[in-house]
Coordinates of C-alpha atoms in Angstrom, one line a residue:
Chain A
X169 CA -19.9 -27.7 -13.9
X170 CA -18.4 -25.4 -11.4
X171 CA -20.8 -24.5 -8.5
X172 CA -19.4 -21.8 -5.6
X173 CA -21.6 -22.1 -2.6
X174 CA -24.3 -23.9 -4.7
X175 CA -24.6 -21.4 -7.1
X176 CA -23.7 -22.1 -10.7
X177 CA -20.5 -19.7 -11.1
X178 CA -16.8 -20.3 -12.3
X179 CA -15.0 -17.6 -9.9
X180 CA -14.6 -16.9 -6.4
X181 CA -13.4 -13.9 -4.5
X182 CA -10.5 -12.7 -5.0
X183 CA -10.2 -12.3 -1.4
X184 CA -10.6 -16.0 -0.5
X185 CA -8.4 -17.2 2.0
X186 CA -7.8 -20.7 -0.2
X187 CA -6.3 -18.6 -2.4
X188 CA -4.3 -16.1 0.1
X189 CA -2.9 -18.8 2.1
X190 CA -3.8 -22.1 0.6
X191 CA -6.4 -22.2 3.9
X192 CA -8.7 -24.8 3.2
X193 CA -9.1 -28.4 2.4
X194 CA -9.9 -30.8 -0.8
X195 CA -11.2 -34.1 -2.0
X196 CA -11.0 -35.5 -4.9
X197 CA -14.0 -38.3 -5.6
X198 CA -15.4 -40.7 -8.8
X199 CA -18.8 -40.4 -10.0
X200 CA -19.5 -43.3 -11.8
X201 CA -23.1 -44.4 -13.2
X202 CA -24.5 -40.7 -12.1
X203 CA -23.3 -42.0 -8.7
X204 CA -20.8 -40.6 -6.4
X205 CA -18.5 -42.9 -4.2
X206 CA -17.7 -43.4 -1.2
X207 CA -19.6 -40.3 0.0
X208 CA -19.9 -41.5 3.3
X209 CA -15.8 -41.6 4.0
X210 CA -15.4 -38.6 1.6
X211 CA -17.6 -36.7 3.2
X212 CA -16.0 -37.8 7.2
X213 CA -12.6 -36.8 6.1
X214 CA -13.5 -33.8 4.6
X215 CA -15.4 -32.6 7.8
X216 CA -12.5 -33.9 10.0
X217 CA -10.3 -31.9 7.8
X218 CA -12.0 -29.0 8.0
X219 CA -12.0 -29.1 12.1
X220 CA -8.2 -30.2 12.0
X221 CA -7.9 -26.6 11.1
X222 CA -10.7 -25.3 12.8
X223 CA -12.6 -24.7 10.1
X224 CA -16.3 -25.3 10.7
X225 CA -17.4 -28.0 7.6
X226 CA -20.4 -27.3 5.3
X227 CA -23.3 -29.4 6.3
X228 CA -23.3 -32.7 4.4
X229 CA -26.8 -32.4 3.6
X230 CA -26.1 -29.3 1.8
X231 CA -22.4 -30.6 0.0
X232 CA -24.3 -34.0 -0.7
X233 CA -27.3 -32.3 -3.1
X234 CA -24.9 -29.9 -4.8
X235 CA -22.6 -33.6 -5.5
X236 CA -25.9 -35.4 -6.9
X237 CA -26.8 -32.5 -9.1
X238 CA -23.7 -32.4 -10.6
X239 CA -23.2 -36.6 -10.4
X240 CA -26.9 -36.3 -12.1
X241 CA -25.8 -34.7 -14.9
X242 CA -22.7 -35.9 -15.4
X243 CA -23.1 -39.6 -15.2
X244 CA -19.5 -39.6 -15.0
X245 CA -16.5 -37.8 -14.1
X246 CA -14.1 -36.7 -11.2
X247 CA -15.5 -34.3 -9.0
X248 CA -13.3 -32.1 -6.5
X249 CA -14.8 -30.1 -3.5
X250 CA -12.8 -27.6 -1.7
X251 CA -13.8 -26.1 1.4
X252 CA -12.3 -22.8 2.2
X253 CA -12.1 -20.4 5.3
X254 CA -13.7 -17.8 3.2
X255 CA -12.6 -14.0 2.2
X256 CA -11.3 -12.5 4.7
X257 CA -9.2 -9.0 5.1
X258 CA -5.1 -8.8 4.7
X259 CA -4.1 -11.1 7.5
X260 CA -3.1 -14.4 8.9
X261 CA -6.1 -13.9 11.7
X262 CA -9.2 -15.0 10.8
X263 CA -12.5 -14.5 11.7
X264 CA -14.4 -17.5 13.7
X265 CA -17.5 -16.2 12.4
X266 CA -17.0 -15.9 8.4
X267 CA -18.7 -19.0 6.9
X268 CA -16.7 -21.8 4.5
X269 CA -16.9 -21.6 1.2
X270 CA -17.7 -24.3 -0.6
X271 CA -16.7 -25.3 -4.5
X272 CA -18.2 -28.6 -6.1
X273 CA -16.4 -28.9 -9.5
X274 CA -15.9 -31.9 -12.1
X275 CA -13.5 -32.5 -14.2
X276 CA -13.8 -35.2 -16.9
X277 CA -13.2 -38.6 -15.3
X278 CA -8.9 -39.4 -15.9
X279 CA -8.3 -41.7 -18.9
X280 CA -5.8 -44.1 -17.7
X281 CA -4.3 -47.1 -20.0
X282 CA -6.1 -50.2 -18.8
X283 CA -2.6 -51.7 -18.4
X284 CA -2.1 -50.0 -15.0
X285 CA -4.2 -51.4 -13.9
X286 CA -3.6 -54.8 -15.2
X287 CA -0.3 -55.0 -15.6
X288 CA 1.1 -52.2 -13.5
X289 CA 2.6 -48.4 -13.9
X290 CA 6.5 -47.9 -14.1
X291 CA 7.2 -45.4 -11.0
X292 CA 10.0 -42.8 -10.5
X293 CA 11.8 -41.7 -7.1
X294 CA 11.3 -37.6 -6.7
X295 CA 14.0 -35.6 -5.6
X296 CA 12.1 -33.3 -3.5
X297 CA 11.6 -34.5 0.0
X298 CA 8.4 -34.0 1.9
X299 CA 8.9 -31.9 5.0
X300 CA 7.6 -33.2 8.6
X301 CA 5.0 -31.1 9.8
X302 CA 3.1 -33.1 12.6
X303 CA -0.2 -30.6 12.7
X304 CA -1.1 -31.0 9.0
X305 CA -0.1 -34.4 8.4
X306 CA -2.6 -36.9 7.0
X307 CA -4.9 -33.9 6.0
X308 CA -5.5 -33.0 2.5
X309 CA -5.5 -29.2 2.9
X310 CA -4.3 -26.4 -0.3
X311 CA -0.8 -26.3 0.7
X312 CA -0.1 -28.5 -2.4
X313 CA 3.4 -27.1 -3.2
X314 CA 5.6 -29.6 -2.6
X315 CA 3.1 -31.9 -4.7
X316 CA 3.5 -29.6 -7.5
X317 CA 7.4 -29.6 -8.1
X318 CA 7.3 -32.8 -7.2
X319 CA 5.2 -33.7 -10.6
X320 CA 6.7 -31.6 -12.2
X321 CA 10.4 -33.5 -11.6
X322 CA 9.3 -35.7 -15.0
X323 CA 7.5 -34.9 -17.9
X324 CA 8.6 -38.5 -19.4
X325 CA 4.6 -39.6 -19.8
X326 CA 5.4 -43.6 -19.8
X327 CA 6.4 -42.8 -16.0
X328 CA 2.8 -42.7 -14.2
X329 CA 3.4 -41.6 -10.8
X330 CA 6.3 -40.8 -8.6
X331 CA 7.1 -41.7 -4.4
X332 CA 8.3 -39.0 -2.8
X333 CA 10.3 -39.5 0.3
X334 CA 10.6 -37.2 3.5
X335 CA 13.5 -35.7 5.2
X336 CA 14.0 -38.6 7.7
X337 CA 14.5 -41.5 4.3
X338 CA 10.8 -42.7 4.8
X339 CA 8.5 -43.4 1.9
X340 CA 5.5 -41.6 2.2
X341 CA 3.7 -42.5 -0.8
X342 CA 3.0 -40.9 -4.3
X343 CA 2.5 -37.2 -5.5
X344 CA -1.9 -38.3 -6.1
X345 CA -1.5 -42.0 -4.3
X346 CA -1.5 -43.8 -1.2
X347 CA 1.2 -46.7 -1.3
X348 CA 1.3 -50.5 0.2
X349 CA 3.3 -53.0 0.0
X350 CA 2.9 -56.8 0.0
X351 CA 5.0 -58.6 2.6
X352 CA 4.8 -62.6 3.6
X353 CA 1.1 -62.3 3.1
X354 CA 0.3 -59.0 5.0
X355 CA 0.3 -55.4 4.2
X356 CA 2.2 -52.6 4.8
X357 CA 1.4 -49.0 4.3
X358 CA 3.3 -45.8 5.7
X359 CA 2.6 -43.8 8.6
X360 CA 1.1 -40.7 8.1
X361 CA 1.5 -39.0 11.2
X362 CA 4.4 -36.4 10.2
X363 CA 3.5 -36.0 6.7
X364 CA 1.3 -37.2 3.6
X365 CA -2.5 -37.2 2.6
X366 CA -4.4 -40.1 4.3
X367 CA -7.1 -40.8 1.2
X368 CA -10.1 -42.7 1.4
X369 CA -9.1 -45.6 -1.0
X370 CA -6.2 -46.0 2.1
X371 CA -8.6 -46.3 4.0
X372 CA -10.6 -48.5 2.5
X373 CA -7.7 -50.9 2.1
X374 CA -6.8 -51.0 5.3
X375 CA -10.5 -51.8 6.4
X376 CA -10.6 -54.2 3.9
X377 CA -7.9 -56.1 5.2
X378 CA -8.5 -56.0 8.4
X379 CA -12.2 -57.6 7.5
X380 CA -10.8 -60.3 6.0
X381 CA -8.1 -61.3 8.5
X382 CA -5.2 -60.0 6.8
X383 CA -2.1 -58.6 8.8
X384 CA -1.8 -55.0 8.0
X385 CA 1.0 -52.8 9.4
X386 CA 1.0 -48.6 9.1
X387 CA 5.0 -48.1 10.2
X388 CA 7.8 -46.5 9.0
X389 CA 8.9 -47.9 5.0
X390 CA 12.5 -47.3 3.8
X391 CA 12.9 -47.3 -0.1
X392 CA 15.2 -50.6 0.4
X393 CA 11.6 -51.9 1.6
X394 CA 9.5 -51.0 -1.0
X395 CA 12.3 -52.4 -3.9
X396 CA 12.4 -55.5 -1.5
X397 CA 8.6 -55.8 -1.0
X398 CA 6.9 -59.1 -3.0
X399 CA 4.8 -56.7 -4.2
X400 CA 4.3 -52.6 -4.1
X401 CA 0.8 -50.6 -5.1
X402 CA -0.7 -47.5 -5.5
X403 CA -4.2 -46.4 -4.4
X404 CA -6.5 -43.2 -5.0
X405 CA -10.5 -42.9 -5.7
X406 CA -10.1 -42.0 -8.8
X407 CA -7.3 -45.0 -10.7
X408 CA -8.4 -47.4 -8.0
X409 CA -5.0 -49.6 -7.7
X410 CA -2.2 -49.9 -9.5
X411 CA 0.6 -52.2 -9.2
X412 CA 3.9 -51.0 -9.5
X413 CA 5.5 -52.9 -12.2
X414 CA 9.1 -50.9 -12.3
X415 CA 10.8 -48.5 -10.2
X416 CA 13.4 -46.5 -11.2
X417 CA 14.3 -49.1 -13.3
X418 CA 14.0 -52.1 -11.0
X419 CA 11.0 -54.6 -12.2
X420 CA 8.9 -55.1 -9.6
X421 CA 6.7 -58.6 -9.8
X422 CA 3.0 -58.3 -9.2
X423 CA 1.6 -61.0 -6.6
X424 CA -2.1 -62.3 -5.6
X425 CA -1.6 -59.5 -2.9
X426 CA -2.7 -56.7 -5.1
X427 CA -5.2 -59.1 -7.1
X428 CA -7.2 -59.2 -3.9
X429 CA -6.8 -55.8 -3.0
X430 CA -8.3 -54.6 -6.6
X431 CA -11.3 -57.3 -6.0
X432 CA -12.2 -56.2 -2.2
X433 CA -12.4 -53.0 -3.5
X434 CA -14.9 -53.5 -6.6
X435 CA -16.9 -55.1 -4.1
X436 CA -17.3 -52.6 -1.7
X437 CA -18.0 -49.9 -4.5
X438 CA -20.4 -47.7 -2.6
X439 CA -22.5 -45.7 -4.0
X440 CA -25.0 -44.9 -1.3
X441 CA -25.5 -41.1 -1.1
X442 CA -27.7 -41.2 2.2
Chain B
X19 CA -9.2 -1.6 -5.4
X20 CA -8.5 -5.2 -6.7
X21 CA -6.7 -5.7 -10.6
X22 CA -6.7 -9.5 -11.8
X23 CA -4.6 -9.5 -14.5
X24 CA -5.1 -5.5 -14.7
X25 CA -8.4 -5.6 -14.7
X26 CA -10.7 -4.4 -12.3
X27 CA -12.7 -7.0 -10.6
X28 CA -12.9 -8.6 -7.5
X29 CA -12.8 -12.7 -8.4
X30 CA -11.0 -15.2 -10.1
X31 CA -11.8 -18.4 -11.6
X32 CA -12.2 -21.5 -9.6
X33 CA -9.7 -23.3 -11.2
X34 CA -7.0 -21.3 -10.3
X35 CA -4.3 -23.4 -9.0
X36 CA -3.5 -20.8 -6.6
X37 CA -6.0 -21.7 -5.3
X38 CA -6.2 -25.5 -5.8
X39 CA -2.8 -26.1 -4.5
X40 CA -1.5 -22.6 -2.7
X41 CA 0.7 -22.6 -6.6
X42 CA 1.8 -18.9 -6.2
X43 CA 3.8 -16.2 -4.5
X44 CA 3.2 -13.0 -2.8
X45 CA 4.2 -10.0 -1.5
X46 CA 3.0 -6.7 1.0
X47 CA 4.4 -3.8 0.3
X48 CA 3.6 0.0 1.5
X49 CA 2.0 2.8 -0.7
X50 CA 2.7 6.1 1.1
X51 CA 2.2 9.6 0.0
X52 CA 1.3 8.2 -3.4
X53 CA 4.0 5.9 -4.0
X54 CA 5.4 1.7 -3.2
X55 CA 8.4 1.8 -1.2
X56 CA 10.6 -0.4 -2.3
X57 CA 9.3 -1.4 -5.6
X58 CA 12.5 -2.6 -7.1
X59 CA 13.2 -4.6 -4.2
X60 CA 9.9 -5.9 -3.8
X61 CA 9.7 -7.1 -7.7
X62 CA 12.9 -7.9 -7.4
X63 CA 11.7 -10.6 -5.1
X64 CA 8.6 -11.4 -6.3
X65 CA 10.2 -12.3 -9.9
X66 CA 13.1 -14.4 -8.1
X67 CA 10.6 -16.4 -6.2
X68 CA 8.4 -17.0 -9.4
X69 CA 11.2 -18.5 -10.7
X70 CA 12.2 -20.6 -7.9
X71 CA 9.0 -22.5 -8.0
X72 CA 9.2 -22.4 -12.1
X73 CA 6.7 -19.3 -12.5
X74 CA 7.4 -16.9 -15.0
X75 CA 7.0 -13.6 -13.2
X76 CA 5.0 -10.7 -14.9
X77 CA 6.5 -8.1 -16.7
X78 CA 8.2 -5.3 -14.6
X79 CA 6.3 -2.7 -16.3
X80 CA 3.3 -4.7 -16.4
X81 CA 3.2 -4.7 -12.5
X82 CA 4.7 -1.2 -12.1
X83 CA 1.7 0.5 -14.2
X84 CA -0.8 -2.2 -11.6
X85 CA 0.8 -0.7 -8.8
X86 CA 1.3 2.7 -9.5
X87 CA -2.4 2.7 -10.8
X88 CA -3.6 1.8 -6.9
X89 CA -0.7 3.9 -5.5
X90 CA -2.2 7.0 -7.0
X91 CA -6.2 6.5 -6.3
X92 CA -5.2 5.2 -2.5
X93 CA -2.1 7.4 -1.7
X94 CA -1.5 5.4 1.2
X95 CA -2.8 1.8 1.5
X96 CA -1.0 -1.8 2.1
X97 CA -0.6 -3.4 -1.4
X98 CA -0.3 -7.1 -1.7
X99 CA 0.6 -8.3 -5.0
X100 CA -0.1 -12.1 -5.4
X101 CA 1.0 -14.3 -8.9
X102 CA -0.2 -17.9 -9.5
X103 CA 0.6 -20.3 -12.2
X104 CA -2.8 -19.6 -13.2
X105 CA -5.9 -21.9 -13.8
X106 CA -5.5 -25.6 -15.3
X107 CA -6.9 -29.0 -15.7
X108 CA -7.4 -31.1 -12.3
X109 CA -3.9 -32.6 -11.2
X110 CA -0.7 -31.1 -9.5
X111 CA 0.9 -31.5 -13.5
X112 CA 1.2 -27.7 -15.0
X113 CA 1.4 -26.3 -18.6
X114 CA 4.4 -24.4 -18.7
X115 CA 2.5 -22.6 -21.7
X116 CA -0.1 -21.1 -19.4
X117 CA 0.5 -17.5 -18.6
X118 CA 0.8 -16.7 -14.7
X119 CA -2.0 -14.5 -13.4
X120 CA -1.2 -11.4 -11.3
X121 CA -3.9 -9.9 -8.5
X122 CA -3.1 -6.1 -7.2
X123 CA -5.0 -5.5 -4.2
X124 CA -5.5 -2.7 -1.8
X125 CA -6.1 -2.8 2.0
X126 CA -6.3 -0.1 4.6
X127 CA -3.2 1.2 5.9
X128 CA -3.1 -1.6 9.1
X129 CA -3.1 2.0 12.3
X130 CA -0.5 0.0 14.7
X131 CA -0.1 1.6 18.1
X132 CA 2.4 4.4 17.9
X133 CA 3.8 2.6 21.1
X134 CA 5.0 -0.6 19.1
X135 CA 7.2 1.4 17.4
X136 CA 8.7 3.3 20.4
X137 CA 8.6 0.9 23.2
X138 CA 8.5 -1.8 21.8
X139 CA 5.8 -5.0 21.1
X140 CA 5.0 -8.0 23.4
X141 CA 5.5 -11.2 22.0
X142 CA 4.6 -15.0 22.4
X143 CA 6.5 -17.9 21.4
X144 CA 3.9 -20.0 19.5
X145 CA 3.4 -23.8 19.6
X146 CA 3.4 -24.9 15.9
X147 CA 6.7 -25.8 14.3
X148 CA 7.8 -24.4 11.1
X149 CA 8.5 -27.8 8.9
X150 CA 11.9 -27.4 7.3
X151 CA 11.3 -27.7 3.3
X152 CA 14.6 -26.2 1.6
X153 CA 13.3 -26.0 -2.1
X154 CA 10.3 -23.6 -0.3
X155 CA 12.7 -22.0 2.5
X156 CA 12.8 -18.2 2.0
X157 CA 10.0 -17.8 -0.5
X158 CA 7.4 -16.1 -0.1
X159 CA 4.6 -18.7 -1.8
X160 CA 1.1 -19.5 -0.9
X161 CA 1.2 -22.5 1.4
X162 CA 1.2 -20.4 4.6
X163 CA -1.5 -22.7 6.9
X164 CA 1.4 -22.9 9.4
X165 CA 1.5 -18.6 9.8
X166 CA -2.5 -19.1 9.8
X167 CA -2.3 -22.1 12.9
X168 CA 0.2 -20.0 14.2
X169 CA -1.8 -16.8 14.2
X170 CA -4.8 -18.4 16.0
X171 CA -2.7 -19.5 18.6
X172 CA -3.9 -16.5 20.4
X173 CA -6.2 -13.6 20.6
X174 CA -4.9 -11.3 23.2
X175 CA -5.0 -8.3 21.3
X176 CA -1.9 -7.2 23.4
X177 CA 0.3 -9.6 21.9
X178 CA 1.8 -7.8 18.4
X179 CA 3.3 -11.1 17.3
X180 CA 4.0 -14.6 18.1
X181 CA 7.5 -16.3 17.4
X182 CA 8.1 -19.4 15.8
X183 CA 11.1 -22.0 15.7
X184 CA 11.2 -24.9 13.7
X185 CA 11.1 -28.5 14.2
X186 CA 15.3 -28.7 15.5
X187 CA 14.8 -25.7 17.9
X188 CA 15.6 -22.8 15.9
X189 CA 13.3 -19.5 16.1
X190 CA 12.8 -18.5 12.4
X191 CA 11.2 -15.6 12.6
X192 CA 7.3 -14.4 14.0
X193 CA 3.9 -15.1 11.8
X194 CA 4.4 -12.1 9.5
X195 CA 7.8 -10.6 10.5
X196 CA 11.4 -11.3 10.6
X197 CA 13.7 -11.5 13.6
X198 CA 17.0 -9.5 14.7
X199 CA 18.9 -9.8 17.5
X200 CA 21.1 -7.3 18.8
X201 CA 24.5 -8.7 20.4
X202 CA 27.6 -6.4 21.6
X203 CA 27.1 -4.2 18.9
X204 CA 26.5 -7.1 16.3
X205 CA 23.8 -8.3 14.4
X206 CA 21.9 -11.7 14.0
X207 CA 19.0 -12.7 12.2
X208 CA 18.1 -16.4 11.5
X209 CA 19.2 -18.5 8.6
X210 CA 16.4 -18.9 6.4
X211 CA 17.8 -22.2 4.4
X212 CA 14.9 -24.2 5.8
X213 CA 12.3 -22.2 6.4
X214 CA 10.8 -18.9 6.7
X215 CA 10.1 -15.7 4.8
X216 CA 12.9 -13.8 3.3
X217 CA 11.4 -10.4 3.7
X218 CA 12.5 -7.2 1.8
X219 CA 12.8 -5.3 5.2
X220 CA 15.0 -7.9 6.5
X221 CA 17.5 -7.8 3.5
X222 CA 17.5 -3.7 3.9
X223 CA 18.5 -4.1 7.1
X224 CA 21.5 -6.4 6.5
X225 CA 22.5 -4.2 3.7
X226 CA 22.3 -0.9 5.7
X227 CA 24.3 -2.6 8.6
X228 CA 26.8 -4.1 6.1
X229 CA 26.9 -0.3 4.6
X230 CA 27.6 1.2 8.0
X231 CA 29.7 -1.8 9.1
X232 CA 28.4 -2.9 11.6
X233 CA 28.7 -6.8 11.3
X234 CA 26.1 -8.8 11.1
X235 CA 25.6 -12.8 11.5
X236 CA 23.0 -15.2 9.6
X237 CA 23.0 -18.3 11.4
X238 CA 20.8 -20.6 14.1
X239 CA 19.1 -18.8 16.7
X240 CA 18.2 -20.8 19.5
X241 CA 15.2 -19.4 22.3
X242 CA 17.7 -18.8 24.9
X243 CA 19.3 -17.1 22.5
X244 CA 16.5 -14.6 22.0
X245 CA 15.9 -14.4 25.7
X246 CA 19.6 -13.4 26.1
X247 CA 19.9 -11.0 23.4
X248 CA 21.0 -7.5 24.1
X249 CA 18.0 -6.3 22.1
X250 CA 15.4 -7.6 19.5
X251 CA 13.5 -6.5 17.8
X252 CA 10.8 -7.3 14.2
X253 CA 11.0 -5.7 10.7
X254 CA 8.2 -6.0 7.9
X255 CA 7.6 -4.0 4.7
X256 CA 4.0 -2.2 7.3
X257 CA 5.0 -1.9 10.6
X258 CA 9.2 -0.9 10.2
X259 CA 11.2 -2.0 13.0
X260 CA 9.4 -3.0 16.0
X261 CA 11.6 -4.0 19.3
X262 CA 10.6 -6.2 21.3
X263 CA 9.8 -4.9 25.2
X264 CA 8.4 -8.4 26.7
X265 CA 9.0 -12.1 25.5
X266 CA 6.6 -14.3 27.1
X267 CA 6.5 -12.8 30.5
X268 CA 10.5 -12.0 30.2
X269 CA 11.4 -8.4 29.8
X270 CA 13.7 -7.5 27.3
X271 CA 15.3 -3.8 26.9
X272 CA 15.4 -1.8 24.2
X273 CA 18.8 -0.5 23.5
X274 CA 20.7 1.3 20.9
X275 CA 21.2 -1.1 18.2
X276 CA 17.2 -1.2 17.2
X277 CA 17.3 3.0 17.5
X278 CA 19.5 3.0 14.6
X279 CA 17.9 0.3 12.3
X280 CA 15.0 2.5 12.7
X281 CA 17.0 5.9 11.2
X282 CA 18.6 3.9 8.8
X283 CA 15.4 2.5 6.9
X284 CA 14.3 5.9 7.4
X285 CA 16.5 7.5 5.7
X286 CA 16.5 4.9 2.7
X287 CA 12.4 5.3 2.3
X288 CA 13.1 4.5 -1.2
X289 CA 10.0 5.9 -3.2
X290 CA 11.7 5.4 -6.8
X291 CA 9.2 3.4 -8.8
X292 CA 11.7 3.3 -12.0

């Protein structure tokens, strides 16, 4: 199901600044049990995405039926929204006034092994570096490129993700995933603030630890740290976590760290659409 | 006018990953009297920036028949002439198999005051900071949110441009123009190994200096630099050579050096579309 500004249509202008310039912003979300999840977050960092580039967001009343129709009738699946700056004529400029576009889309839901989650995925270093770019870190906008050849560095399909690095030797996290690492007992996750997509499940973590008295640190992580770490995961809405299990060849142990992690998470499974 | 694929229609589908991920190049180019200026340049480009990013580029004659279609219903127009890796399954993973998809559109001829071209163009220096990304630098692809925060920097309709450095103090070039310098009797434009646009207009002009020999510099540009300069002045495929007459507040004078690049690209107004 594809809707384009809630109407039941696979195309959008060919004018459409998402497409011209990569001028807009994305999530990515699970619908599970005809339920989406984590709409509440999903639907916060989509709207503070939009604003980050002064895009005004679609209403969440609005985005929120057009994601239970489609959850509805689905049941299950991945379903992406992306929020554009509309059509616009030949031109960076843009025009305050031109409304968002908005496309609701699912995708069947990703078929991963169970044994990434249980047991962990084997993980590869990418070559391409992440560049620093302070006013677009953290948000998950179009301008996907560097993701792209980045996943496209291996085609070896026993390698699940990859960590990508940016131009100062700091781990950012995956090409689709957040990363943490275990460390004496607390967390650590990398700061966002010059580049990287801050996701929900990220979030969620780090709210989750916090709850429940556990030390977590955002700061900068070198990729000494992460082979060092007692234990290293993975997080997105849609594979939930994953340990890593090897890195580049280095065997990576999986502690209680990630256990927990994996069971905060099924317990705060939200599937409240109000 | 708008072809997709050579077609004439005005949309494209909503999984496009041009869209999805900005997974695409482009280029502007002028029709005048009829016929693109610069085709083989322009292609020439286009192709070699498909392939950087691992697109295989259209057909020459594909395009060429695209273009000279528009060329001869608009006679004189601005053509932009985008290619994406086409649509695909969710995730930043591509089929090499899929063919790209090409969109030929027409926009007015942009009617720039007479006066940028003669006097000259005020000019800002804008805030954002290009993000150095060498496997993107030079290529003209579809992540450009920076030109568009960059663009909205201002809306005095009395500044033509806005410069922009990136993120170790080098000026790169403006939103949608590159940069010359004029200094005794040399040229300078900025090295484009980390960032920026490699425009066609920028490469006629260091081939019609090199051709006249007059010597001509690529290499980091700093803002005193600019402020210092003998002349400068801004080249697209639209607007020509425009010099600059005021940089934020600081008068800069229009000498002899800009006077010329103007003849020269006039007198190589290349119309060949073989």
């Amino acid at each position: 199901v594809i809707l384009v500004d809630g109407a039941e249509r696979a195309v959008i202008s060919a004018l459409d600044r998402g497409l011209a310039y990569g001028d807009g912003v994305f999530r990515t979300l699970a619908i599970r049990e005809g339920a989406p999840r984590q709409w509440r977050r999903q639907y916060a960092k989509l709207a503070a995405d939009c604003e980050a580039i002064g895009i005004t967001p679609p209403a969440e009343l609005l985005l929120r039926g057009e994601v239970r129709q489609i959850a509805q009738a689905e049941q299950r699946c991945a379903l992406k929204i992306i929020v554009t700056r509309g059509p616009s004529e030949r031109g960076y400029r843009y025009d305050t006034k031109t409304p968002a576009v908005r496309i609701v889309l699912s995708s069947p839901y990703p078929q991963y092994p169970p044994s990434y989650y249980d047991c962990g995925v084997r993980v590869r270093r990418c070559r391409v570096r992440l560049a620093g770019q302070p006013a677009l870190a953290g948000i998950k906008h179009l301008n996907r490129l560097e993701n792209v050849l980045a996943r496209a560095e291996w085609t070896d399909s026993d390698i699940a993700e990859g960590l990508l690095l940016d131009n100062g030797d700091c781990v950012i996290g995956g090409t689709m995933s957040n990363l943490f690492l275990g460390r004496s007992g607390t967390l650590v996750t990398p700061d966002l603030d010059r580049c990287g997509v801050a996701g929900v499940t990220r979030d969620r973590v780090i709210h989750a630890a916090t709850a429940r008295g556990i030390a977590i640190t955002i700061g900068n992580i070198g990729w000494r740290d992460v082979l060092s770490a007692d234990e290293a995961f993975l997080v997105n809405s849609l594979a939930g976590v994953w340990p890593i299990c090897e890195l580049e060849g280095t065997k990576l142990s999986t502690g209680p760290l990630v256990r927990s992690v994996q069971c905060w998470l099924d317990q705060d499974d939200d599937a409240d659409l109000a």
